[in-house]
Coordinates of C-alpha atoms and ligand atoms in Angstrom, one line a residue:
M1 CA 80.6 75.6 100.1
N2 CA 84.3 75.8 99.9
D3 CA 86.7 74.9 102.8
T4 CA 87.0 78.3 104.2
D5 CA 83.1 78.8 104.5
I6 CA 82.8 75.4 106.0
E7 CA 85.4 76.6 108.7
I8 CA 83.5 79.9 109.3
E9 CA 80.3 77.9 109.8
N10 CA 82.1 75.6 112.3
Q11 CA 83.3 78.6 114.2
K12 CA 79.7 80.2 114.3
Q13 CA 78.7 76.9 116.1
Y14 CA 81.5 77.7 118.7
I15 CA 80.1 81.3 119.0
E16 CA 76.7 79.6 119.9
K17 CA 78.2 77.3 122.3
V18 CA 80.0 80.1 124.3
K19 CA 77.0 82.3 124.1
K20 CA 75.1 79.5 125.8
I21 CA 77.8 79.2 128.6
N22 CA 77.7 82.9 129.0
K23 CA 73.9 83.4 129.2
E24 CA 72.8 85.9 131.7
K25 CA 76.2 86.4 133.2
N26 CA 76.6 89.8 131.9
L27 CA 80.3 89.3 131.1
T28 CA 82.6 92.0 129.8
Y29 CA 85.8 92.4 127.9
T30 CA 88.6 94.7 126.7
I31 CA 90.5 94.6 123.6
L32 CA 93.9 96.6 123.4
T33 CA 95.0 97.3 119.7
M34 CA 98.7 97.7 119.5
G35 CA 99.3 97.9 115.9
C36 CA 98.4 99.4 112.5
Q37 CA 95.2 99.8 110.8
L38 CA 95.2 96.4 109.6
N39 CA 95.6 95.3 113.3
E40 CA 92.8 97.6 114.1
N41 CA 90.7 96.0 111.5
D42 CA 91.4 92.6 113.0
S43 CA 90.5 94.1 116.3
E44 CA 87.2 95.0 115.0
K45 CA 86.6 91.4 113.7
I46 CA 87.8 90.0 117.2
S47 CA 85.1 92.3 118.8
G48 CA 82.5 91.2 116.4
M49 CA 83.1 87.4 117.5
I50 CA 83.3 88.2 121.2
E51 CA 80.3 90.2 121.2
Q52 CA 78.3 87.6 119.5
M53 CA 79.4 85.3 122.5
G54 CA 77.8 87.5 125.0
Y55 CA 80.5 89.9 126.2
T56 CA 80.1 93.6 126.4
K57 CA 82.9 96.0 125.8
T58 CA 84.4 97.8 128.9
N59 CA 87.6 100.0 129.3
E60 CA 88.4 98.6 132.5
P61 CA 90.6 95.5 132.4
K62 CA 90.3 95.0 136.3
Q63 CA 86.7 94.6 135.9
A64 CA 86.8 92.3 132.5
D65 CA 86.0 88.8 132.4
L66 CA 88.1 88.6 129.2
N67 CA 91.1 90.8 128.3
I68 CA 92.4 90.6 124.8
L69 CA 95.7 92.2 123.4
N70 CA 96.1 92.4 119.7
T71 CA 99.9 92.8 119.3
C72 CA 102.2 94.3 116.7
C73 CA 105.9 93.7 116.4
V74 CA 107.0 96.1 113.6
R75 CA 109.4 98.0 116.1
E76 CA 110.9 96.9 119.3
N77 CA 109.1 99.3 121.5
A78 CA 105.9 97.0 120.8
E79 CA 107.7 94.2 122.9
E80 CA 108.3 96.5 126.0
R81 CA 104.8 97.6 126.1
L82 CA 103.3 94.0 125.8
F83 CA 105.4 92.7 128.7
G84 CA 104.5 95.9 130.6
K85 CA 100.9 95.0 130.0
L86 CA 101.2 91.5 130.9
G87 CA 102.6 92.4 134.3
E88 CA 99.5 94.5 135.0
L89 CA 97.1 91.6 133.7
K90 CA 98.9 89.0 136.0
N91 CA 97.7 91.0 138.9
I92 CA 94.2 91.1 137.8
K93 CA 94.3 87.4 136.9
E94 CA 95.3 86.6 140.6
E95 CA 92.8 88.7 142.1
K96 CA 89.7 88.1 139.9
G97 CA 90.5 85.5 137.4
T98 CA 90.1 86.9 134.1
I99 CA 90.6 85.2 130.8
I100 CA 93.7 86.5 129.0
A101 CA 94.1 86.1 125.3
I102 CA 96.9 87.5 123.1
G103 CA 96.8 87.6 119.4
G104 CA 98.4 89.5 116.4
C105 CA 101.7 89.7 114.5
M106 CA 103.9 89.2 117.6
M107 CA 102.6 86.0 118.2
Q108 CA 103.9 84.6 115.0
E109 CA 107.5 85.1 116.4
K110 CA 108.6 82.0 118.2
H111 CA 110.9 83.7 120.7
I112 CA 108.2 85.5 121.9
T113 CA 105.6 82.9 122.5
N114 CA 108.4 80.8 124.3
K115 CA 108.9 83.8 126.5
I116 CA 105.2 84.2 127.2
K117 CA 105.1 80.4 128.1
E118 CA 108.0 80.6 130.1
S119 CA 107.6 84.0 132.3
Y120 CA 103.7 84.4 131.7
P121 CA 102.3 81.2 132.1
F122 CA 98.9 82.6 133.2
V123 CA 98.1 83.6 129.6
D124 CA 95.3 81.4 128.7
I125 CA 95.0 81.8 124.7
I126 CA 97.7 82.5 122.2
F127 CA 96.5 83.0 118.6
G128 CA 98.4 84.3 115.4
T129 CA 97.6 86.2 112.2
H130 CA 96.3 83.1 110.4
T131 CA 94.2 81.6 113.3
L132 CA 92.1 84.9 114.4
H133 CA 88.9 83.3 112.9
K134 CA 89.2 80.5 115.3
L135 CA 88.9 82.5 118.5
P136 CA 85.3 81.0 119.4
E137 CA 86.8 77.7 119.1
N138 CA 89.8 78.5 121.3
L139 CA 87.8 80.5 123.8
Y140 CA 85.3 77.6 124.1
K141 CA 88.1 75.1 124.8
A142 CA 89.8 77.4 127.3
I143 CA 86.4 77.8 129.2
E144 CA 85.2 74.4 129.0
Q145 CA 88.1 72.1 129.2
K146 CA 90.1 74.8 131.4
R147 CA 93.0 74.1 129.0
K148 CA 95.7 76.6 127.7
Q149 CA 95.1 77.2 124.0
E150 CA 98.2 77.9 121.9
D151 CA 97.0 78.3 118.1
I152 CA 99.7 79.5 115.7
I153 CA 100.4 78.4 112.3
D154 CA 103.2 79.2 109.9
I155 CA 101.8 78.5 106.7
D156 CA 100.1 81.2 104.6
G157 CA 96.4 81.4 106.1
K158 CA 93.5 81.6 103.7
V159 CA 91.2 84.5 103.2
Y160 CA 88.3 83.9 105.6
E161 CA 85.0 85.5 104.5
G162 CA 81.9 86.2 106.7
L163 CA 83.2 86.9 110.2
P164 CA 81.0 89.0 112.1
I165 CA 82.6 92.6 112.7
K166 CA 81.9 95.3 115.3
R167 CA 83.3 98.6 113.8
E168 CA 84.7 101.5 115.9
S169 CA 83.0 104.3 114.0
N170 CA 79.6 104.5 112.2
L171 CA 81.0 107.1 109.6
K172 CA 84.5 105.6 108.6
A173 CA 85.3 102.0 107.9
S174 CA 88.3 100.1 106.9
V175 CA 88.0 97.4 104.4
T176 CA 91.0 94.9 104.2
I177 CA 91.5 94.3 100.3
M178 CA 94.4 92.0 100.6
N179 CA 96.6 90.2 103.4
G180 CA 100.3 89.5 103.7
C181 CA 103.2 91.0 101.8
N182 CA 105.8 89.5 99.2
N183 CA 108.2 92.6 99.2
F184 CA 110.6 91.5 102.0
C185 CA 112.0 95.1 102.5
S186 CA 115.1 94.2 104.3
Y187 CA 114.2 96.0 107.8
C188 CA 110.6 94.6 108.0
I189 CA 109.0 91.9 109.9
V190 CA 105.7 92.0 108.3
P191 CA 106.2 89.5 105.3
Y192 CA 107.4 86.9 108.1
V193 CA 104.4 87.3 110.6
R194 CA 101.6 88.0 108.0
G195 CA 102.7 85.5 105.2
R196 CA 102.4 85.8 101.5
E197 CA 100.3 88.5 99.6
R198 CA 96.8 87.1 98.7
S199 CA 93.9 89.2 97.6
R200 CA 90.2 89.1 98.5
E201 CA 87.7 88.3 95.9
P202 CA 86.6 91.5 94.2
R203 CA 82.8 90.6 94.7
K204 CA 83.4 90.3 98.5
I205 CA 85.0 93.6 98.7
I206 CA 82.2 95.4 96.7
E207 CA 79.5 93.4 98.8
E208 CA 81.2 94.6 102.0
V209 CA 81.4 98.2 100.7
Q210 CA 77.7 98.2 99.5
D211 CA 76.6 96.9 102.9
L212 CA 78.6 99.7 104.8
A213 CA 77.0 102.2 102.2
K214 CA 73.6 100.8 103.3
K215 CA 74.4 101.2 106.9
G216 CA 75.2 105.0 106.5
Y217 CA 79.1 104.9 106.2
K218 CA 80.6 107.8 104.4
E219 CA 84.3 107.0 104.2
I220 CA 86.1 103.8 103.3
T221 CA 89.8 103.1 103.5
L222 CA 91.1 100.3 101.7
L223 CA 93.8 98.4 103.5
G224 CA 96.8 96.2 102.6
Q225 CA 100.4 96.1 102.8
N226 CA 100.8 96.9 99.1
V227 CA 97.5 97.9 97.8
N228 CA 98.5 98.6 94.3
S229 CA 99.6 95.2 93.6
Y230 CA 96.0 94.1 94.3
L231 CA 95.4 91.0 92.5
R232 CA 98.8 90.9 90.9
V233 CA 99.9 87.4 92.6
E234 CA 96.8 85.9 91.6
K235 CA 97.3 87.1 87.9
E236 CA 101.0 85.9 87.9
K237 CA 100.1 82.7 89.5
N238 CA 97.1 81.9 87.4
I239 CA 95.1 81.7 90.8
K240 CA 91.4 81.9 89.6
F241 CA 89.4 84.7 90.6
E242 CA 85.9 86.1 89.6
E243 CA 86.4 89.4 87.6
Y244 CA 83.2 90.9 89.2
Q245 CA 82.4 94.2 87.6
G246 CA 85.2 94.3 85.5
I247 CA 87.7 94.4 88.5
N248 CA 91.0 92.8 87.8
S249 CA 93.4 95.5 89.3
F250 CA 93.7 98.1 92.0
A251 CA 92.6 100.8 89.4
T252 CA 89.5 99.0 88.3
L253 CA 88.7 98.4 92.1
L254 CA 89.0 102.1 92.8
K255 CA 86.7 102.8 89.9
A256 CA 84.1 100.2 90.9
I257 CA 83.9 101.4 94.5
N258 CA 83.6 105.0 93.3
K259 CA 80.2 104.0 91.8
I260 CA 78.8 102.9 95.2
E261 CA 76.2 105.1 96.1
G262 CA 76.2 106.7 99.7
I263 CA 80.0 106.4 100.0
E264 CA 81.5 109.8 99.7
R265 CA 85.1 109.4 100.2
I266 CA 87.7 106.5 99.5
R267 CA 91.1 106.4 101.0
F268 CA 93.9 103.7 100.8
I269 CA 97.0 102.6 102.4
S270 CA 99.7 101.7 101.7
P271 CA 100.5 101.8 98.0
H272 CA 104.2 100.8 97.2
P273 CA 105.9 103.6 94.9
K274 CA 107.4 100.5 92.7
D275 CA 103.8 99.6 91.7
F276 CA 102.2 103.0 91.2
T277 CA 101.2 102.5 87.7
D278 CA 99.7 104.9 85.2
D279 CA 96.2 103.3 85.4
V280 CA 96.2 104.1 89.3
I281 CA 97.1 107.6 88.8
Q282 CA 94.4 107.8 86.1
A283 CA 91.8 106.1 88.5
I284 CA 92.7 108.5 91.0
C285 CA 92.0 111.5 88.8
E286 CA 88.8 110.1 87.2
C287 CA 87.2 109.0 90.6
D288 CA 85.6 112.1 92.4
K289 CA 85.4 110.2 95.7
V290 CA 88.8 109.1 96.0
C291 CA 90.8 111.4 98.3
K292 CA 93.7 113.3 96.7
L293 CA 95.9 112.6 99.6
V294 CA 98.1 109.8 98.6
H295 CA 100.3 107.9 101.2
L296 CA 103.5 107.2 99.2
P297 CA 105.9 105.6 101.6
L298 CA 109.7 106.9 100.9
Q299 CA 111.5 105.1 103.9
A300 CA 114.9 106.7 102.8
G301 CA 116.0 109.3 100.2
S302 CA 119.5 107.9 99.4
T303 CA 119.6 105.5 96.4
K304 CA 122.1 103.3 98.1
V305 CA 120.2 102.8 101.2
L306 CA 116.8 102.1 99.3
K307 CA 118.9 99.4 97.5
E308 CA 120.0 98.0 100.8
M309 CA 116.3 98.2 101.9
N310 CA 115.3 96.3 98.9
R311 CA 112.8 98.9 97.9
K312 CA 113.2 98.4 94.1
Y313 CA 113.3 102.3 93.5
T314 CA 115.8 105.0 93.3
K315 CA 115.7 108.5 94.6
E316 CA 115.3 109.9 91.2
Q317 CA 112.6 107.4 90.2
Y318 CA 110.5 108.4 93.6
L319 CA 110.7 112.1 92.7
S320 CA 109.9 111.5 89.1
L321 CA 106.8 109.6 90.3
V322 CA 106.0 112.6 92.5
K323 CA 106.5 115.0 89.7
K324 CA 104.3 112.9 87.4
M325 CA 101.6 112.5 90.1
K326 CA 101.4 116.4 90.8
E327 CA 101.2 117.2 87.0
K328 CA 98.5 114.6 86.6
I329 CA 96.3 114.9 89.8
P330 CA 94.7 118.2 90.5
N331 CA 94.9 119.0 94.4
L332 CA 97.3 116.2 95.1
T333 CA 98.7 116.0 98.7
L334 CA 101.2 113.4 99.8
S335 CA 102.1 111.8 103.0
T336 CA 105.0 109.4 103.8
D337 CA 106.9 106.9 106.1
I338 CA 110.4 107.6 106.7
I339 CA 113.0 105.4 108.6
V340 CA 116.2 106.9 109.9
G341 CA 119.4 105.0 111.0
F342 CA 119.2 102.1 108.8
P343 CA 122.5 100.1 108.7
G344 CA 125.1 101.7 106.7
E345 CA 123.2 105.1 106.5
T346 CA 126.0 107.9 106.1
E347 CA 125.4 111.5 107.0
E348 CA 125.4 112.1 103.2
D349 CA 122.7 109.3 102.8
F350 CA 120.6 110.9 105.6
E351 CA 120.8 114.4 103.8
E352 CA 119.4 112.9 100.8
T353 CA 116.3 112.0 103.0
L354 CA 116.2 115.5 104.3
D355 CA 116.5 116.7 100.6
V356 CA 113.4 114.6 99.4
V357 CA 111.4 115.9 102.2
K358 CA 112.2 119.5 101.1
K359 CA 111.6 118.9 97.5
V360 CA 108.2 117.0 97.8
G361 CA 106.5 119.1 100.6
Y362 CA 104.4 116.4 102.4
E363 CA 101.3 117.1 104.1
Q364 CA 102.4 114.5 106.8
V365 CA 105.5 112.4 107.7
Y366 CA 105.4 109.3 110.0
M367 CA 109.1 109.0 111.1
F368 CA 110.6 106.1 112.7
I369 CA 114.0 105.2 114.1
Y370 CA 115.3 101.9 112.7
S371 CA 114.5 99.0 114.8
R372 CA 116.3 95.7 114.5
R373 CA 114.0 92.8 113.9
V374 CA 115.0 89.3 114.7
G375 CA 114.9 87.3 111.3
T376 CA 115.2 90.2 108.8
P377 CA 118.3 90.7 106.5
G378 CA 118.6 94.2 108.1
D379 CA 119.3 92.6 111.6
K380 CA 122.2 90.7 110.1
M381 CA 123.9 93.7 108.6
E382 CA 127.2 94.7 110.3
N383 CA 127.3 98.3 109.9
Q384 CA 124.5 99.3 112.4
I385 CA 124.1 102.8 113.4
P386 CA 124.7 103.8 116.9
E387 CA 121.6 104.7 119.1
N388 CA 122.9 108.4 119.7
I389 CA 123.4 109.0 115.9
K390 CA 119.9 107.5 115.1
H391 CA 118.5 109.9 117.8
Q392 CA 119.9 112.9 116.4
R393 CA 119.1 112.3 112.9
F394 CA 115.5 111.7 114.1
E395 CA 115.4 115.0 115.7
R396 CA 116.9 116.6 112.6
L397 CA 114.2 115.2 110.5
K398 CA 111.6 115.9 113.0
Q399 CA 112.6 119.6 113.1
L400 CA 112.6 119.8 109.3
V401 CA 109.1 118.1 108.9
E402 CA 107.6 120.4 111.7
N403 CA 109.1 123.5 109.7
K404 CA 107.5 122.2 106.6
I405 CA 104.2 121.3 108.0
Y406 CA 103.9 124.8 109.6
E407 CA 104.8 126.3 106.1
N408 CA 102.4 124.2 104.4
N409 CA 99.4 124.8 106.7
Q410 CA 99.7 128.5 106.1
K411 CA 98.4 127.7 102.6
Y412 CA 95.2 126.5 104.1
I413 CA 94.3 129.9 105.5
G414 CA 91.7 131.7 103.5
T415 CA 91.0 128.6 101.4
T416 CA 87.7 126.7 101.1
Q417 CA 87.8 123.1 102.1
T418 CA 85.4 120.4 102.0
I419 CA 85.2 118.2 105.0
L420 CA 83.5 115.2 106.2
V421 CA 82.1 116.1 109.7
E422 CA 82.7 113.5 112.2
G423 CA 81.6 114.6 115.5
K424 CA 81.9 116.8 118.4
S425 CA 85.5 117.7 119.3
K426 CA 87.0 115.7 122.0
N427 CA 87.7 118.4 124.5
N428 CA 85.0 120.9 123.6
D429 CA 81.4 119.7 122.9
K430 CA 80.6 123.2 121.6
T431 CA 82.7 122.7 118.4
L432 CA 82.7 120.0 115.7
T433 CA 85.5 118.3 114.2
G434 CA 85.9 116.9 110.5
R435 CA 88.7 116.2 108.2
T436 CA 89.7 117.6 104.9
D437 CA 90.4 115.7 101.7
S438 CA 93.9 115.8 102.9
N439 CA 93.0 114.3 106.2
K440 CA 93.7 117.4 108.3
V441 CA 91.5 117.8 111.3
V442 CA 89.4 120.8 111.1
I443 CA 87.6 122.4 114.2
F444 CA 84.7 124.7 113.8
E445 CA 81.4 126.0 115.4
G446 CA 78.2 124.2 113.8
N447 CA 75.0 122.4 114.6
D448 CA 74.9 118.7 115.6
D449 CA 72.9 117.9 112.5
L450 CA 76.1 118.3 110.2
I451 CA 77.6 115.2 111.6
G452 CA 78.0 112.6 108.9
K453 CA 77.6 115.4 106.4
I454 CA 80.2 116.6 103.7
I455 CA 80.4 120.4 104.0
S456 CA 82.3 123.4 102.8
L457 CA 84.1 125.9 105.3
E458 CA 86.7 128.5 105.2
I459 CA 89.9 128.0 106.9
V460 CA 90.7 131.0 109.4
S461 CA 93.7 129.8 111.4
E462 CA 96.3 126.9 111.7
H463 CA 97.5 125.5 114.9
M464 CA 100.1 123.0 113.7
W465 CA 98.1 119.8 114.3
Y466 CA 94.8 121.1 113.2
L467 CA 92.9 123.9 111.4
K468 CA 90.2 126.2 112.5
G469 CA 87.4 126.7 110.2
E470 CA 84.3 128.8 109.9
I471 CA 81.0 128.1 108.1
K472 CA 80.2 131.2 105.8
H473 CA 76.5 131.8 105.5
G474 CA 74.8 131.3 102.1
R475 CA 77.3 128.7 101.1
I476 CA 75.7 125.5 99.5
F477 CA 76.6 122.3 101.1
T478 CA 77.5 119.4 98.8
N479 CA 75.4 116.9 100.7
D480 CA 71.8 118.2 100.9
A481 CA 72.8 119.9 104.2
K482 CA 71.7 123.3 104.1
I483 CA 72.3 126.2 106.4
S484 CA 69.1 127.0 108.5
Ligands
SAH501 N1 103.4 98.0 103.9 C1 103.6 99.3 104.3 C2 103.9 99.7 105.7 C3 104.2 98.7 106.8 S1 104.8 99.0 108.3 C4 104.3 100.0 103.5 O1 105.3 99.2 102.9 O2 104.5 101.2 103.4 C5 104.7 100.8 108.5 C6 106.0 101.6 108.5 O3 106.9 101.1 109.7 C7 106.8 101.4 107.4 O4 106.4 102.0 106.4 C8 108.2 101.7 107.9 O5 108.3 103.0 107.8 C9 108.1 101.4 109.5 N2 108.8 100.3 109.8 C10 108.8 99.1 109.3 N3 109.7 98.2 109.8 C11 110.6 99.0 110.4 C12 111.7 98.8 111.5 N4 112.4 97.6 111.5 N5 112.1 99.8 112.2 C13 111.6 101.1 112.1 N6 110.6 101.5 111.4 C14 110.1 100.3 110.7
SF4_502 FE1 107.1 95.7 105.1 FE2 108.0 96.5 102.7 FE3 105.9 94.8 102.9 FE4 105.6 97.4 103.7 S1 106.2 96.5 101.6 S2 104.9 95.5 104.8 S3 107.6 97.8 104.6 S4 108.0 94.4 103.5
F3S503 FE1 100.5 96.0 111.3 FE2 102.5 95.7 113.2 FE3 101.4 93.5 112.2 S1 102.4 97.2 111.9 S2 100.9 94.2 110.1 S3 100.3 95.1 113.4 S4 103.6 93.9 112.7

C-alpha cells in the first residue's frame, strides 16, 4: 500500500467511528454545490462519505443535522452567494444546532477563511480542495471533541483513490481524470486554489469506467481543467505511471474508454485549444462513442487580449484549428466560453470576439463578465474596464449569440437525431427528455421503457433552449429498443 492508500484506509476507520456515533439517530444532511462539474464531482464524493457515516440526504437545511457548502471562487458573485447562505444557516444553527461544513475552492483563499472565522464563527468545519478526503476525520473531531476544525493545506494535494461516491444520476457519470492546472491564464484563480496539474493513473480511470458500465451508466464525461494535456506533466517530469492498455496520452485514453462495453457516449471538458493535437482530433473521428460536440474555450477573439490573458494562441490559430476540426470530424459541433471586459479590451478587441462567434457558429456559448480575482495578474492590471461598458458588451454578445443559436436550431428541423433518453420531462410527466450528441435537449412523447436507451427521432420544431422530437414508427432503434 502507498501513502495515499494508507490515508484512505485511515479515513475509512473514521467513517466507521462516525457511523457508530450516529447509529439509529436517522440523521440528515444537505449539500449545496456552487461550482463547476469538477466541484459537482467532489460533492458526489462528499455525499458518498457522508452517507456511509449514516446521514440521509434532504433538501431542507432547516431540518438537516449537517449542512455542507461546496464553494467556488471563479467569479465574484460566488462570494456574495456564500455569505448570503451563511446568514441563513446562522439562524438554523441558533434554533436547532446543525453542524455546518464549508469546503471547496473558495476555502483555499486566505482572506475568505479569515472573514469566515471573524464574521461567521459558528461554522464548524472548513476544508479545502486538497483535504476533501479527510472529511470523515474532521467530522468525527467536530462531533466528539466539539472543536472547530480548519483543515486547509497549500501544497499540492496527492491523487486519492478509492473514496466512496454517491452519484446524482444513474445514467450519466462524471469521471475526473486530472486535478489542478498549470496554465495560469491571467484572469483565473483556479491554478491557485486547485494546485498543480496531476493526472490519475490510467488503470484507475479505466476501472472506474468499467465499474460504471457494469452499473448501467451510459454516458461518461471526462473532467479536468485541461483534459487534452492528460499525462503531459508526468511525461515531462519523468513521473512514473503505468501505461495500462497502451494509455499514455489523452488520445489513447479516449480510444481505451471507447472500447468499454455498455458505455454509449463519451464527453470531455475542458480541452485547451493550445493542446489540441492531431492525435486527439484523430481519436475523436475514430471513436464512435465520443460525442462530436467539442467544447473549445475561446475566452477572447482579439490576439492582443489573448496574449494578455496568457492563453498561448492567436485568433488566427484558433480559427485554423476550428477549420481543421470541421474538415476532419464529420458532424462536428462546437461550444465555447467567452469573457468580456478583460483589462485593456478595446471596442475593436471586443469586435474581434464577435467576429469569431459569427465565423465559428457555436452550438452553445457560456458568457462571462470579467471578474477581478485577488492574487491573479489580471487583478493587478491598471486598465480595468468600467462596469457599465462590460455590461453593455455582455448584452451585445448575448444578443448575437441568441440570434446565432436561433439560426443554428433551424438546421435541426426535419433531421434525424440520435438521443440518449434521460427521463421524464421536469414539468410534464407525459413527455420524455433526452439529449442529442451535440447536447441539445429534446422533448418528445414516448414510453417510459425508453429511458436509458439511445434512440433515433425526428426533430419537428425548435424552442430556443430545447427541440421537440417525434418518434417515427418503424424506425430501428440503435440500442435494441424496438417500437412496439
Ligand atoms: N479550465 C477550463 C475552465 C475553467 S473556469 C478552461 O480553461 O476552459 C470556467 C470558465 O470561467 C472559463 O473558461 C472562463 O471563461 C471563466 N472565467 C474564469 N475566470 C474568470 C474571471 N476571473 N472572470 C470571468 N470569467 C472567468
Ligand atoms: Fe483557469 Fe486557464 Fe487553467 Fe482553465 S486553463 S483553469 S481558464 S488557468
Ligand atoms: Fe470549479 Fe469554481 Fe473551483 S469553477 S475548479 S469550483 S473555482
